[in-house]
Amino acid sequence: MFFIRLSFSLVLVLLLHSPRTVIHSNTAANEQNNELYLTRKKESYNFLEESLNSLEGSKASTFETVKRRVYSVDLSIAHDKIIMDLKFSMLKNIINVKNNILNCISESILHMVRAIEPILEETLTYNKFCTSIEEQFFPLYEIDEIYKDKIEGCRESTHDTIFLNYFGIPINDVELTLNTYKFDPEIMFRHLNHIENCLNEFYLKMNRPFNEYVKETELYRNFMKTYKKGDTNIENVDYIKVFLDKFDSGWDTTKVLEFFDEMYDHYSLNSYYVPCFLIL
């Protein structure tokens, strides 16, 4: 009986001791696994674990970042910000276009200035103004040689003056002026109107006869003071034509020569008083 009880006690002791051992072993194993897990989380031993750690961390980080940004957006001003960005973008494009146009204009002006002199030489040689004077007053050649010299000297007398008045600016000055006004494009654009009007006036002078300058002369004004208009019922009288038809070769030579000089002066005058390509 004693041996039976002793055996039962030993078995009971072993049974009670075994669970502790198992529990202790499991606890130790869990702690070891936790340490390994924590170690893997804190320190990567290879590129796979490093990538895994980065991926695991980036998911939460990216989501939280996006969420914070979304929540921080002020919807009441978001539309205005977008419109403002678009306006600034469009403004940059407009400025670029304007600069390109300005550069194109500058190059065009320089090209015209460089090409103008040889063109003018031919234009002034065959201008309508001097040609029409020769045709109208050719009969005066036979009256006095001095008239012939004055009439045939029309081109030579007017060439330098008209060139100076309309185009008398060195090309280097034009280049310097254009470069200066690139910083103030508004002046350049406003000046385009002057260039157009000035060149148009010069063109008309090259292609019109002398008649319109007759009324600017003293000889014509004196003629009109003494001229009898005749029938007052006549309308639209061309008094310049009347003056030319009645032009008297016996008039005072000095006054006739002054008549030609005055026409030459008015023909050569630039009514804008500023060369076409000079930008002020």
Tab-separated table of C-alpha atoms in Angstrom, residues 34 80 87 122 146 150 200 218 240 280:
chain	number	residue	atom	x	y	z
A	34	ASN	CA	9.351	38.668	-30.346
A	80	ASP	CA	-9.285	80.896	-56.822
A	87	LYS	CA	-3.678	83.247	-65.218
A	122	GLU	CA	16.955	104.698	-107.539
A	146	ILE	CA	19.720	129.673	-115.905
A	150	LYS	CA	17.621	125.219	-112.104
A	200	ASN	CA	3.615	106.813	-96.556
A	218	GLU	CA	5.128	133.541	-103.055
A	240	ILE	CA	-3.275	126.034	-109.743
A	280	LEU	CA	12.082	109.246	-79.367
